[in-house]
């Protein structure tokens, strides 16, 4: 082979390498621009979620030690009374439902022998 053929071979190889780098760089640029667009959209969604989180954050509960025994005892008694009232209401509703199931209105019923 002559000396100039080596120069042509190396020139073609270098041009192929540069073309490959350019193609890969262009594809990487396009993908990066799509990712940046998605990141900006994700940032706005995270901002709206953060607003919701701040709105829904529960306020801290009272410290029982700072409130004292009397206040906590009063709150606990009120809670127990409310639960007992709810329990009694559920019991009364069950009894009413049971009474409706066990009794019937005989005036509405047609007897087969009364025809």
JSON list of C-alpha atoms in Angstrom, two decimals:
[
{"chain": "A", "resi": 1, "resn": "UNK", "atom": "CA", "xyz": [0.00, 0.00, 0.00]},
{"chain": "A", "resi": 2, "resn": "UNK", "atom": "CA", "xyz": [1.14, 3.46, -0.69]},
{"chain": "A", "resi": 3, "resn": "UNK", "atom": "CA", "xyz": [1.55, 6.11, 1.95]},
{"chain": "A", "resi": 4, "resn": "UNK", "atom": "CA", "xyz": [-1.40, 8.21, 0.78]},
{"chain": "A", "resi": 5, "resn": "UNK", "atom": "CA", "xyz": [-3.81, 5.26, 1.19]},
{"chain": "A", "resi": 6, "resn": "UNK", "atom": "CA", "xyz": [-3.02, 5.24, 4.91]},
{"chain": "A", "resi": 7, "resn": "UNK", "atom": "CA", "xyz": [-3.87, 8.94, 5.08]},
{"chain": "A", "resi": 8, "resn": "UNK", "atom": "CA", "xyz": [-7.19, 8.30, 3.31]},
{"chain": "A", "resi": 9, "resn": "UNK", "atom": "CA", "xyz": [-8.01, 5.37, 5.60]},
{"chain": "A", "resi": 10, "resn": "UNK", "atom": "CA", "xyz": [-7.23, 7.41, 8.72]},
{"chain": "A", "resi": 11, "resn": "UNK", "atom": "CA", "xyz": [-9.12, 10.45, 7.40]},
{"chain": "A", "resi": 12, "resn": "UNK", "atom": "CA", "xyz": [-12.20, 8.28, 6.76]},
{"chain": "A", "resi": 13, "resn": "UNK", "atom": "CA", "xyz": [-11.92, 6.73, 10.22]},
{"chain": "A", "resi": 14, "resn": "UNK", "atom": "CA", "xyz": [-11.56, 10.14, 11.90]},
{"chain": "A", "resi": 15, "resn": "UNK", "atom": "CA", "xyz": [-14.50, 11.54, 9.90]},
{"chain": "A", "resi": 16, "resn": "UNK", "atom": "CA", "xyz": [-16.62, 8.49, 10.81]},
{"chain": "A", "resi": 17, "resn": "UNK", "atom": "CA", "xyz": [-15.68, 8.96, 14.46]},
{"chain": "A", "resi": 18, "resn": "UNK", "atom": "CA", "xyz": [-16.55, 12.68, 14.36]},
{"chain": "A", "resi": 19, "resn": "UNK", "atom": "CA", "xyz": [-19.82, 11.89, 12.58]},
{"chain": "A", "resi": 20, "resn": "UNK", "atom": "CA", "xyz": [-20.68, 9.30, 15.22]},
{"chain": "A", "resi": 21, "resn": "UNK", "atom": "CA", "xyz": [-19.86, 11.77, 18.00]},
{"chain": "A", "resi": 22, "resn": "UNK", "atom": "CA", "xyz": [-21.98, 14.44, 16.31]},
{"chain": "A", "resi": 23, "resn": "UNK", "atom": "CA", "xyz": [-24.91, 12.04, 15.89]},
{"chain": "A", "resi": 24, "resn": "UNK", "atom": "CA", "xyz": [-24.69, 10.83, 19.50]},
{"chain": "A", "resi": 25, "resn": "UNK", "atom": "CA", "xyz": [-24.30, 14.41, 20.73]},
{"chain": "A", "resi": 26, "resn": "UNK", "atom": "CA", "xyz": [-27.37, 15.52, 18.78]},
{"chain": "A", "resi": 27, "resn": "UNK", "atom": "CA", "xyz": [-29.45, 12.64, 20.16]},
{"chain": "A", "resi": 28, "resn": "UNK", "atom": "CA", "xyz": [-28.21, 13.41, 23.67]},
{"chain": "A", "resi": 29, "resn": "UNK", "atom": "CA", "xyz": [-29.11, 17.09, 23.24]},
{"chain": "A", "resi": 30, "resn": "UNK", "atom": "CA", "xyz": [-32.63, 16.23, 22.05]},
{"chain": "A", "resi": 31, "resn": "UNK", "atom": "CA", "xyz": [-33.17, 13.84, 24.97]},
{"chain": "A", "resi": 32, "resn": "UNK", "atom": "CA", "xyz": [-31.79, 16.37, 27.44]},
{"chain": "A", "resi": 33, "resn": "UNK", "atom": "CA", "xyz": [-34.17, 19.07, 26.13]},
{"chain": "A", "resi": 34, "resn": "UNK", "atom": "CA", "xyz": [-37.13, 16.68, 26.56]},
{"chain": "A", "resi": 35, "resn": "UNK", "atom": "CA", "xyz": [-35.96, 15.84, 30.10]},
{"chain": "A", "resi": 36, "resn": "UNK", "atom": "CA", "xyz": [-35.65, 19.53, 30.99]},
{"chain": "A", "resi": 37, "resn": "UNK", "atom": "CA", "xyz": [-39.17, 20.15, 29.72]},
{"chain": "A", "resi": 38, "resn": "UNK", "atom": "CA", "xyz": [-40.49, 17.29, 31.83]},
{"chain": "A", "resi": 39, "resn": "UNK", "atom": "CA", "xyz": [-38.53, 18.55, 34.83]},
{"chain": "A", "resi": 40, "resn": "UNK", "atom": "CA", "xyz": [-40.15, 21.98, 34.57]},
{"chain": "A", "resi": 41, "resn": "UNK", "atom": "CA", "xyz": [-43.59, 20.33, 34.44]},
{"chain": "A", "resi": 42, "resn": "UNK", "atom": "CA", "xyz": [-42.65, 18.14, 37.40]},
{"chain": "A", "resi": 43, "resn": "UNK", "atom": "CA", "xyz": [-41.52, 21.22, 39.31]},
{"chain": "A", "resi": 44, "resn": "UNK", "atom": "CA", "xyz": [-44.91, 22.87, 38.88]},
{"chain": "A", "resi": 45, "resn": "UNK", "atom": "CA", "xyz": [-46.68, 19.68, 39.98]},
{"chain": "A", "resi": 46, "resn": "UNK", "atom": "CA", "xyz": [-44.46, 19.37, 43.04]},
{"chain": "A", "resi": 47, "resn": "UNK", "atom": "CA", "xyz": [-45.21, 23.02, 43.86]},
{"chain": "A", "resi": 48, "resn": "UNK", "atom": "CA", "xyz": [-48.95, 22.39, 43.79]},
{"chain": "A", "resi": 49, "resn": "UNK", "atom": "CA", "xyz": [-48.54, 19.26, 45.90]},
{"chain": "A", "resi": 50, "resn": "UNK", "atom": "CA", "xyz": [-46.43, 21.22, 48.39]},
{"chain": "A", "resi": 51, "resn": "UNK", "atom": "CA", "xyz": [-49.22, 23.81, 48.66]},
{"chain": "A", "resi": 52, "resn": "UNK", "atom": "CA", "xyz": [-51.70, 21.00, 49.42]},
{"chain": "A", "resi": 53, "resn": "UNK", "atom": "CA", "xyz": [-49.35, 19.51, 52.00]},
{"chain": "A", "resi": 54, "resn": "UNK", "atom": "CA", "xyz": [-49.03, 22.85, 53.76]},
{"chain": "A", "resi": 55, "resn": "UNK", "atom": "CA", "xyz": [-52.81, 23.24, 53.81]},
{"chain": "A", "resi": 56, "resn": "UNK", "atom": "CA", "xyz": [-53.38, 19.70, 55.12]},
{"chain": "A", "resi": 57, "resn": "UNK", "atom": "CA", "xyz": [-50.67, 19.71, 57.78]},
{"chain": "A", "resi": 58, "resn": "UNK", "atom": "CA", "xyz": [-52.36, 19.05, 61.12]},
{"chain": "A", "resi": 59, "resn": "UNK", "atom": "CA", "xyz": [-51.82, 21.52, 63.88]},
{"chain": "A", "resi": 60, "resn": "UNK", "atom": "CA", "xyz": [-49.73, 20.17, 66.73]},
{"chain": "A", "resi": 61, "resn": "UNK", "atom": "CA", "xyz": [-51.65, 18.62, 69.59]},
{"chain": "A", "resi": 62, "resn": "UNK", "atom": "CA", "xyz": [-51.62, 20.08, 73.07]},
{"chain": "A", "resi": 63, "resn": "UNK", "atom": "CA", "xyz": [-48.96, 18.89, 75.46]},
{"chain": "A", "resi": 64, "resn": "UNK", "atom": "CA", "xyz": [-50.56, 17.02, 78.35]},
{"chain": "A", "resi": 65, "resn": "UNK", "atom": "CA", "xyz": [-47.81, 17.99, 80.76]},
{"chain": "A", "resi": 66, "resn": "UNK", "atom": "CA", "xyz": [-48.27, 21.68, 80.08]},
{"chain": "A", "resi": 67, "resn": "UNK", "atom": "CA", "xyz": [-52.08, 21.48, 80.26]},
{"chain": "A", "resi": 68, "resn": "UNK", "atom": "CA", "xyz": [-52.13, 19.77, 83.61]},
{"chain": "A", "resi": 69, "resn": "UNK", "atom": "CA", "xyz": [-53.96, 16.84, 85.11]},
{"chain": "A", "resi": 70, "resn": "UNK", "atom": "CA", "xyz": [-57.30, 18.60, 85.66]},
{"chain": "A", "resi": 71, "resn": "UNK", "atom": "CA", "xyz": [-57.69, 19.72, 82.04]},
{"chain": "A", "resi": 72, "resn": "UNK", "atom": "CA", "xyz": [-56.68, 16.34, 80.63]},
{"chain": "A", "resi": 73, "resn": "UNK", "atom": "CA", "xyz": [-59.03, 14.56, 83.06]},
{"chain": "A", "resi": 74, "resn": "UNK", "atom": "CA", "xyz": [-61.86, 16.84, 81.94]},
{"chain": "A", "resi": 75, "resn": "UNK", "atom": "CA", "xyz": [-61.10, 16.18, 78.25]},
{"chain": "A", "resi": 76, "resn": "UNK", "atom": "CA", "xyz": [-60.90, 12.43, 78.80]},
{"chain": "A", "resi": 77, "resn": "UNK", "atom": "CA", "xyz": [-64.21, 12.39, 80.68]},
{"chain": "A", "resi": 78, "resn": "UNK", "atom": "CA", "xyz": [-65.87, 14.39, 77.90]},
{"chain": "A", "resi": 79, "resn": "UNK", "atom": "CA", "xyz": [-64.48, 11.95, 75.34]},
{"chain": "A", "resi": 80, "resn": "UNK", "atom": "CA", "xyz": [-65.75, 8.96, 77.35]},
{"chain": "A", "resi": 81, "resn": "UNK", "atom": "CA", "xyz": [-69.21, 10.52, 77.71]},
{"chain": "A", "resi": 82, "resn": "UNK", "atom": "CA", "xyz": [-69.39, 11.23, 73.98]},
{"chain": "A", "resi": 83, "resn": "UNK", "atom": "CA", "xyz": [-68.37, 7.65, 73.13]},
{"chain": "A", "resi": 84, "resn": "UNK", "atom": "CA", "xyz": [-70.91, 6.25, 75.62]},
{"chain": "A", "resi": 85, "resn": "UNK", "atom": "CA", "xyz": [-73.65, 8.41, 74.08]},
{"chain": "A", "resi": 86, "resn": "UNK", "atom": "CA", "xyz": [-72.74, 7.22, 70.60]},
{"chain": "A", "resi": 87, "resn": "UNK", "atom": "CA", "xyz": [-72.70, 3.62, 71.81]},
{"chain": "A", "resi": 88, "resn": "UNK", "atom": "CA", "xyz": [-76.13, 4.04, 73.40]},
{"chain": "A", "resi": 89, "resn": "UNK", "atom": "CA", "xyz": [-77.49, 5.62, 70.22]},
{"chain": "A", "resi": 90, "resn": "UNK", "atom": "CA", "xyz": [-76.21, 2.68, 68.15]},
{"chain": "A", "resi": 91, "resn": "UNK", "atom": "CA", "xyz": [-77.77, 0.27, 70.65]},
{"chain": "A", "resi": 92, "resn": "UNK", "atom": "CA", "xyz": [-81.14, 2.03, 70.41]},
{"chain": "A", "resi": 93, "resn": "UNK", "atom": "CA", "xyz": [-81.02, 1.93, 66.63]},
{"chain": "A", "resi": 94, "resn": "UNK", "atom": "CA", "xyz": [-80.26, -1.80, 66.72]},
{"chain": "A", "resi": 95, "resn": "UNK", "atom": "CA", "xyz": [-83.21, -2.36, 69.05]},
{"chain": "A", "resi": 96, "resn": "UNK", "atom": "CA", "xyz": [-85.55, -0.40, 66.78]},
{"chain": "A", "resi": 97, "resn": "UNK", "atom": "CA", "xyz": [-84.36, -2.34, 63.77]},
{"chain": "A", "resi": 98, "resn": "UNK", "atom": "CA", "xyz": [-84.86, -5.61, 65.66]},
{"chain": "A", "resi": 99, "resn": "UNK", "atom": "CA", "xyz": [-88.37, -4.62, 66.68]},
{"chain": "A", "resi": 100, "resn": "UNK", "atom": "CA", "xyz": [-89.22, -3.84, 63.06]},
{"chain": "A", "resi": 101, "resn": "UNK", "atom": "CA", "xyz": [-87.95, -7.25, 62.01]},
{"chain": "A", "resi": 102, "resn": "UNK", "atom": "CA", "xyz": [-89.83, -9.20, 64.68]},
{"chain": "A", "resi": 103, "resn": "UNK", "atom": "CA", "xyz": [-93.22, -7.50, 64.41]},
{"chain": "A", "resi": 104, "resn": "UNK", "atom": "CA", "xyz": [-95.51, -7.19, 61.43]},
{"chain": "A", "resi": 105, "resn": "UNK", "atom": "CA", "xyz": [-98.55, -5.20, 60.59]},
{"chain": "A", "resi": 106, "resn": "UNK", "atom": "CA", "xyz": [-101.39, -7.75, 60.41]},
{"chain": "A", "resi": 107, "resn": "UNK", "atom": "CA", "xyz": [-103.86, -5.28, 58.88]},
{"chain": "A", "resi": 108, "resn": "UNK", "atom": "CA", "xyz": [-101.86, -5.22, 55.66]},
{"chain": "A", "resi": 109, "resn": "UNK", "atom": "CA", "xyz": [-101.68, -8.98, 55.35]},
{"chain": "A", "resi": 110, "resn": "UNK", "atom": "CA", "xyz": [-104.16, -10.96, 53.30]},
{"chain": "A", "resi": 111, "resn": "UNK", "atom": "CA", "xyz": [-104.97, -14.32, 54.74]},
{"chain": "A", "resi": 112, "resn": "UNK", "atom": "CA", "xyz": [-105.58, -17.15, 52.32]},
{"chain": "A", "resi": 113, "resn": "UNK", "atom": "CA", "xyz": [-108.72, -18.35, 54.10]},
{"chain": "A", "resi": 114, "resn": "UNK", "atom": "CA", "xyz": [-110.28, -14.83, 54.23]},
{"chain": "A", "resi": 115, "resn": "UNK", "atom": "CA", "xyz": [-111.23, -14.77, 50.56]}
]
